[in-house]
Coordinates of C-alpha atoms in Angstrom, one line a residue:
Chain A
X287 CA -0.1 -0.2 0.0
X288 CA 2.7 2.0 1.1
X289 CA 4.6 1.7 -2.0
X290 CA 1.1 2.3 -4.5
X291 CA 1.8 5.5 -2.2
X292 CA 4.9 6.5 -2.6
X293 CA 4.1 5.1 -7.0
X294 CA 1.6 7.7 -6.9
X295 CA 3.0 10.9 -5.3
X296 CA 5.7 10.2 -7.9
X297 CA 3.6 10.4 -10.8
X298 CA 1.7 13.4 -9.4
X299 CA 5.1 15.3 -9.0
X300 CA 5.6 14.0 -12.9
X301 CA 2.9 15.3 -13.9
X302 CA 3.1 18.1 -11.9
X303 CA 4.6 20.6 -14.8
X304 CA 3.0 18.7 -17.5
X305 CA -0.7 19.9 -19.2
X306 CA -3.7 19.3 -16.7
X307 CA -4.2 15.2 -17.0
X308 CA -7.8 15.0 -18.1
X309 CA -9.9 12.3 -15.2
X310 CA -8.9 9.1 -15.9
X311 CA -11.3 7.6 -18.3
X312 CA -12.8 3.7 -17.7
X313 CA -12.9 2.2 -21.9
X314 CA -16.4 0.6 -21.9
X315 CA -18.5 -1.4 -23.8
X316 CA -21.9 -1.5 -24.6
X317 CA -23.4 -3.7 -27.6
X318 CA -27.1 -5.8 -27.7
X319 CA -26.9 -9.6 -28.7
X320 CA -29.7 -12.2 -29.6
X321 CA -31.7 -13.2 -27.1
X322 CA -32.1 -17.6 -26.7
X323 CA -35.1 -17.3 -29.0
X324 CA -33.4 -14.6 -31.5
X325 CA -36.2 -11.7 -30.5
X326 CA -33.3 -8.4 -30.4
X327 CA -34.3 -5.9 -28.3
X328 CA -32.9 -2.1 -28.0
X329 CA -30.5 -0.3 -25.5
X330 CA -30.7 3.3 -25.3
X331 CA -27.2 4.7 -24.5
X332 CA -26.5 8.4 -23.0
X333 CA -23.2 9.5 -22.3
X334 CA -20.5 12.4 -23.0
X335 CA -23.5 14.3 -24.0
X336 CA -24.8 12.3 -26.6
X337 CA -27.2 9.6 -27.3
X338 CA -27.2 6.4 -29.5
X339 CA -30.1 3.5 -29.8
X340 CA -28.3 -0.6 -30.2
X341 CA -31.4 -1.7 -31.7
X342 CA -29.8 -4.3 -34.1
X343 CA -27.6 -7.5 -32.8
X344 CA -24.4 -6.8 -32.6
X345 CA -24.8 -3.3 -32.8
X346 CA -21.7 -1.8 -30.2
X347 CA -21.0 1.8 -28.6
X348 CA -17.4 2.0 -27.1
X349 CA -15.8 4.6 -24.9
X350 CA -12.4 5.0 -25.8
X351 CA -9.7 5.2 -23.1
X352 CA -9.3 9.0 -25.0
X353 CA -13.0 9.8 -24.4
X354 CA -13.9 9.0 -28.3
X355 CA -17.0 6.6 -29.3
X356 CA -16.5 4.6 -31.6
X357 CA -19.7 2.5 -32.8
X358 CA -18.5 0.0 -35.1
X359 CA -20.5 -3.2 -34.1
X360 CA -18.5 -6.3 -32.5
X361 CA -18.6 -9.6 -33.9
X362 CA -20.2 -12.6 -32.5
X363 CA -17.0 -14.1 -32.1
X364 CA -15.5 -11.4 -30.4
X365 CA -19.2 -11.6 -27.9
X366 CA -18.4 -15.6 -27.0
X367 CA -14.8 -14.5 -26.1
X368 CA -14.7 -11.4 -24.2
X369 CA -18.1 -12.3 -22.3
X370 CA -17.6 -16.3 -22.4
X371 CA -17.3 -16.6 -18.5
X372 CA -20.6 -13.6 -17.5
X373 CA -22.6 -15.6 -20.6
X374 CA -21.6 -18.5 -18.7
X375 CA -23.3 -17.8 -15.7
X376 CA -26.4 -16.6 -17.3
X377 CA -29.5 -18.6 -14.7
X378 CA -31.7 -20.7 -16.3
X379 CA -34.2 -19.0 -17.6
X380 CA -37.5 -19.0 -16.6
X381 CA -39.1 -21.5 -18.2
X382 CA -43.3 -23.2 -18.0
X383 CA -45.2 -26.5 -18.8
X384 CA -48.5 -27.9 -18.8
X385 CA -49.3 -31.0 -18.4
X386 CA -51.7 -32.5 -18.6
X387 CA -55.5 -35.3 -16.6
X388 CA -57.4 -38.1 -16.8
X389 CA -60.5 -36.8 -16.3
X390 CA -61.7 -36.5 -12.3
X391 CA -58.5 -38.0 -11.4
X392 CA -55.0 -36.7 -10.7
X393 CA -53.5 -39.1 -12.9
X394 CA -51.3 -37.8 -16.0
X395 CA -52.5 -38.5 -19.6
X396 CA -50.2 -41.4 -20.8
X397 CA -48.8 -38.5 -23.2
X398 CA -48.4 -36.0 -20.8
X399 CA -46.6 -39.1 -18.7
X400 CA -43.6 -38.9 -21.4
X401 CA -43.5 -35.2 -21.4
X402 CA -43.7 -35.5 -17.0
X403 CA -39.5 -37.2 -18.1
X404 CA -38.8 -33.9 -20.0
X405 CA -40.0 -31.7 -17.5
X406 CA -39.0 -33.3 -14.9
X407 CA -35.4 -33.7 -16.4
X408 CA -35.4 -29.7 -16.7
X409 CA -36.3 -29.2 -13.5
X410 CA -33.4 -31.2 -12.1
X411 CA -31.1 -29.6 -14.3
X412 CA -31.5 -26.6 -12.3
X413 CA -29.3 -25.6 -9.6
X414 CA -31.5 -23.9 -6.8
X415 CA -35.4 -24.1 -8.9
X416 CA -38.0 -22.0 -7.8
X417 CA -41.0 -24.1 -8.4
X418 CA -45.1 -22.9 -8.4
X419 CA -46.8 -25.7 -9.8
X420 CA -50.9 -24.9 -10.3
X421 CA -53.4 -28.0 -10.8
X422 CA -56.9 -26.7 -12.9
X423 CA -60.3 -28.7 -13.8
X424 CA -62.3 -28.6 -16.4
X425 CA -66.5 -27.5 -15.6
X426 CA -67.2 -30.9 -14.8
X427 CA -68.3 -30.9 -10.9
X428 CA -69.3 -28.9 -8.2
X429 CA -67.1 -25.9 -7.1
X430 CA -65.3 -27.6 -4.0
X431 CA -64.9 -30.7 -5.3
X432 CA -62.9 -29.2 -8.4
X433 CA -61.0 -26.8 -6.1
X434 CA -59.5 -30.2 -4.0
X435 CA -58.7 -31.8 -7.4
X436 CA -56.9 -28.7 -8.9
X437 CA -54.8 -29.4 -5.5
X438 CA -54.3 -33.2 -5.6
X439 CA -53.5 -32.9 -9.2
X440 CA -50.5 -30.3 -8.2
X441 CA -49.7 -31.7 -4.4
X442 CA -49.5 -35.4 -6.9
X443 CA -46.9 -33.5 -8.7
X444 CA -45.1 -31.7 -5.7
X445 CA -44.3 -35.3 -4.4
X446 CA -42.5 -36.8 -7.4
X447 CA -40.6 -33.5 -7.5
X448 CA -39.1 -34.7 -3.8
X449 CA -39.4 -37.6 -5.2
X450 CA -36.8 -36.7 -7.5
X451 CA -34.9 -35.0 -5.4
X452 CA -35.7 -31.9 -5.4
X453 CA -35.9 -29.5 -2.0
X454 CA -39.2 -29.2 -0.6
X455 CA -38.8 -26.4 0.0
X456 CA -38.5 -24.9 -2.9
X457 CA -42.2 -26.0 -4.7
X458 CA -45.3 -24.6 -4.3
X459 CA -48.9 -25.9 -5.0
X460 CA -51.8 -24.6 -5.7
X461 CA -55.6 -25.3 -7.3
X462 CA -56.8 -22.7 -8.9
X463 CA -60.1 -25.2 -9.2
X464 CA -62.3 -24.4 -13.0
X465 CA -61.1 -20.7 -12.0
X466 CA -58.7 -20.2 -14.9
X467 CA -59.8 -22.0 -17.8
X468 CA -57.4 -22.6 -20.5
X469 CA -60.9 -22.8 -22.9
X470 CA -63.9 -21.9 -21.9
X471 CA -66.6 -23.7 -21.9
X472 CA -69.9 -24.0 -19.5
X473 CA -70.1 -25.5 -16.6
X474 CA -70.3 -29.1 -17.1
X475 CA -68.9 -29.9 -19.7
X476 CA -65.5 -31.6 -19.3
X477 CA -62.6 -31.2 -21.9
X478 CA -59.7 -32.2 -21.8
X479 CA -57.3 -29.7 -22.3
X480 CA -58.8 -27.5 -18.7
X481 CA -57.3 -30.7 -16.7
X482 CA -53.6 -29.4 -16.1
X483 CA -50.8 -28.3 -13.4
X484 CA -48.7 -25.5 -15.2
X485 CA -45.3 -25.5 -13.7
X486 CA -43.8 -23.0 -13.9
X487 CA -40.1 -22.3 -12.7
X488 CA -37.0 -19.7 -12.3
Chain B
X542 CA -48.0 -29.3 18.8
X543 CA -44.2 -27.2 19.6
X544 CA -43.1 -28.4 15.6
X545 CA -46.1 -27.4 14.6
X546 CA -45.6 -23.6 15.8
X547 CA -42.1 -23.9 15.0
X548 CA -43.0 -24.7 11.3
X549 CA -45.5 -21.4 11.3
X550 CA -42.6 -19.8 13.3
X551 CA -40.6 -20.4 9.4
X552 CA -43.0 -20.6 7.6
X553 CA -43.9 -16.3 8.6
X554 CA -39.9 -15.4 8.5
X555 CA -39.1 -16.8 5.6
X556 CA -42.6 -15.1 3.6
X557 CA -40.9 -11.5 5.6
X558 CA -37.7 -12.8 4.6
X559 CA -39.0 -12.8 0.6
X560 CA -40.6 -9.5 1.0
X561 CA -37.4 -7.5 0.9
X562 CA -35.7 -9.8 -1.5
X563 CA -35.4 -9.2 -5.4
X564 CA -33.6 -12.1 -6.5
X565 CA -31.5 -14.9 -5.8
X566 CA -28.2 -15.8 -6.5
X567 CA -28.5 -18.9 -9.0
X568 CA -25.0 -19.7 -10.1
X569 CA -22.0 -18.8 -8.3
X570 CA -18.7 -19.9 -8.9
X571 CA -15.1 -19.5 -7.5
X572 CA -14.4 -16.8 -5.1
X573 CA -17.9 -14.3 -5.1
X574 CA -19.2 -11.9 -2.5
X575 CA -22.1 -10.3 -1.7
X576 CA -21.7 -6.7 0.3
X577 CA -24.9 -5.7 1.9
X578 CA -24.6 -2.9 4.9
X579 CA -20.7 -2.6 4.8
X580 CA -20.4 -6.4 5.5
X581 CA -18.9 -8.9 2.8
X582 CA -20.0 -12.3 2.8
X583 CA -19.1 -15.7 0.5
X584 CA -22.4 -15.6 -1.6
X585 CA -23.2 -19.1 -2.4
X586 CA -26.4 -20.7 -4.5
X587 CA -29.9 -19.8 -3.5
X588 CA -28.9 -17.5 -1.4
X589 CA -31.2 -13.9 -1.7
X590 CA -30.0 -10.5 -2.8
X591 CA -31.3 -7.5 -1.9
X592 CA -31.7 -4.0 -3.5
X593 CA -28.2 -2.0 -1.9
X594 CA -26.6 -5.1 -2.4
X595 CA -23.4 -5.4 -4.0
X596 CA -21.8 -8.2 -5.8
X597 CA -18.4 -8.6 -6.0
X598 CA -15.8 -11.7 -7.9
X599 CA -12.6 -12.3 -7.9
X600 CA -10.7 -13.3 -10.8
X601 CA -11.7 -16.4 -11.2
X602 CA -15.0 -16.3 -10.0
X603 CA -18.5 -15.2 -12.1
X604 CA -21.8 -14.7 -10.6
X605 CA -25.3 -14.9 -11.8
X606 CA -28.6 -13.7 -10.2
X607 CA -32.7 -14.5 -11.4
X608 CA -35.1 -11.2 -10.5
X609 CA -38.4 -11.2 -9.1
X610 CA -39.4 -9.7 -12.2
X611 CA -37.7 -13.1 -14.6
X612 CA -34.6 -10.1 -15.3
X613 CA -31.5 -12.2 -15.2
X614 CA -27.6 -10.7 -14.9
X615 CA -24.4 -13.1 -14.4
X616 CA -20.9 -11.0 -14.3
X617 CA -17.3 -12.5 -15.2
X618 CA -14.3 -12.3 -13.2
X619 CA -13.1 -9.1 -11.4
X620 CA -16.6 -7.0 -11.5
X621 CA -18.5 -5.1 -8.9
X622 CA -22.2 -4.8 -10.2
X623 CA -24.3 -3.2 -7.5
X624 CA -28.4 -3.4 -7.1
X625 CA -29.2 0.4 -6.5
X626 CA -32.8 -0.1 -6.9
X627 CA -35.3 -2.5 -6.8
X628 CA -38.9 -2.8 -7.2
X629 CA -41.6 -5.0 -8.9
X630 CA -45.5 -5.3 -8.3
X631 CA -46.3 -8.8 -9.5
X632 CA -49.5 -8.0 -10.3
X633 CA -49.4 -5.5 -12.6
X634 CA -45.5 -5.5 -13.4
X635 CA -44.8 -2.1 -13.3
X636 CA -41.6 -1.2 -11.2
X637 CA -38.2 -0.4 -11.4
X638 CA -34.6 -1.2 -11.5
X639 CA -30.9 0.2 -11.5
X640 CA -27.8 -1.1 -11.2
X641 CA -24.6 -0.1 -12.0
X642 CA -21.0 -1.6 -12.8
X643 CA -18.5 -0.1 -11.6
X644 CA -15.6 -3.1 -13.5
X645 CA -16.0 -6.1 -15.1
X646 CA -18.9 -7.3 -17.6
X647 CA -22.1 -7.8 -17.4
X648 CA -24.3 -10.0 -19.2
X649 CA -28.1 -9.0 -19.0
X650 CA -31.4 -10.5 -19.8
X651 CA -34.2 -7.7 -19.7
X652 CA -37.8 -9.8 -17.6
X653 CA -41.2 -8.4 -17.6
X654 CA -40.9 -5.3 -16.1
X655 CA -39.7 -3.9 -19.6
X656 CA -41.9 -5.5 -21.4
X657 CA -44.7 -3.9 -19.4
X658 CA -42.9 -0.5 -19.7
X659 CA -40.0 0.1 -21.3
X660 CA -37.0 1.8 -19.8
X661 CA -38.0 1.0 -16.3
X662 CA -34.4 -0.8 -16.3
X663 CA -32.0 1.1 -16.6
X664 CA -27.9 0.6 -16.0
X665 CA -24.8 2.6 -15.1
X666 CA -21.6 2.5 -16.2
X667 CA -18.7 5.2 -14.5
X668 CA -20.1 7.6 -18.2
X669 CA -23.4 5.5 -19.3
X670 CA -26.7 5.2 -18.7
X671 CA -28.6 2.2 -20.7
X672 CA -31.8 2.6 -20.9
X673 CA -33.3 -1.2 -21.4
X674 CA -36.3 -1.5 -24.1
X675 CA -35.9 -4.8 -24.3
X676 CA -34.0 -8.7 -24.7
X677 CA -30.5 -9.2 -23.9
X678 CA -27.0 -6.8 -24.0
X679 CA -23.7 -6.6 -22.0
X680 CA -21.2 -4.3 -21.1
X681 CA -17.4 -4.2 -19.8
X682 CA -15.7 -1.6 -17.8
X683 CA -11.8 -1.6 -18.0
X684 CA -10.1 0.3 -15.4
X685 CA -8.3 3.4 -16.8
X686 CA -5.2 2.6 -14.7
X687 CA -4.9 -0.8 -16.6
X688 CA -5.2 0.8 -20.2
X689 CA -2.7 3.5 -19.4
X690 CA -0.5 0.5 -18.2
X691 CA -0.9 -1.5 -21.7
X692 CA -0.3 1.5 -23.3

């Protein structure tokens, strides 16, 4: 530390006769990259009294050490190289999945049983998942029956996730009965697409 | 019965703790620290973050945070990222997110807040302000001394 201070004093002394140096600039780079789904958004950058809208993939704005601005686009290879560690540390993208059930039961359809394997593998892959499971029903039966059925569906999924080794504290389960239909129907209508759980994870 | 009350107390504690939490550390590799109220603690996966926390990574460190509105921020080695402000209403999706990268490298993906109202997320560097209208971008801030020395 003392050495650093001494060096700093020397540096200041050396500069004393030279014209006053401008305050040091942190060189910067800002660039927009395509998102995982291919969509490209926009970032408005304001600096040094100017502004620049970065609204296409790989548009970039650099603040150079001498204070000048360089608006040359960046190459995908440079992004990959310069931001490798940060890109790798990006958390898993929040996702949601829907699984379907047999009429009046908390048992999955055969198609959804297969699908469940994929969904659960994805949940298991995440290091600290926050999972919300919401159960739903179709409109066959009264409100309280469907409230119980929807909760049973969600709880059933939650139990399976716990069996898989996901900590119970990271999974919330709730039932919404026939209150949030995916496909609007009359009351007392059997509709397979409404007999479902929605699983969201982040 | 006693166990039950302990369970209830734990739930209430978790709920009250969650109220101030604005996100969670989902990835932590190498040396990663979280600075809160002037104290630095080693950051671990699953740890909640709050407004005014500062994420600091060492030369071998990298970390990723998922925020309440599903926005994602990750930093590479040698980085300092401060969560200056964070507010999000999960019903209306209205909110405000202000962060600053003092040095290092950052990757950000905007979330529900920006979808609801563009530019509600702002990232600052020592010389710039970025108003985010959507999705993914990268930011790098170098130290002036290093650049000068290389010349």
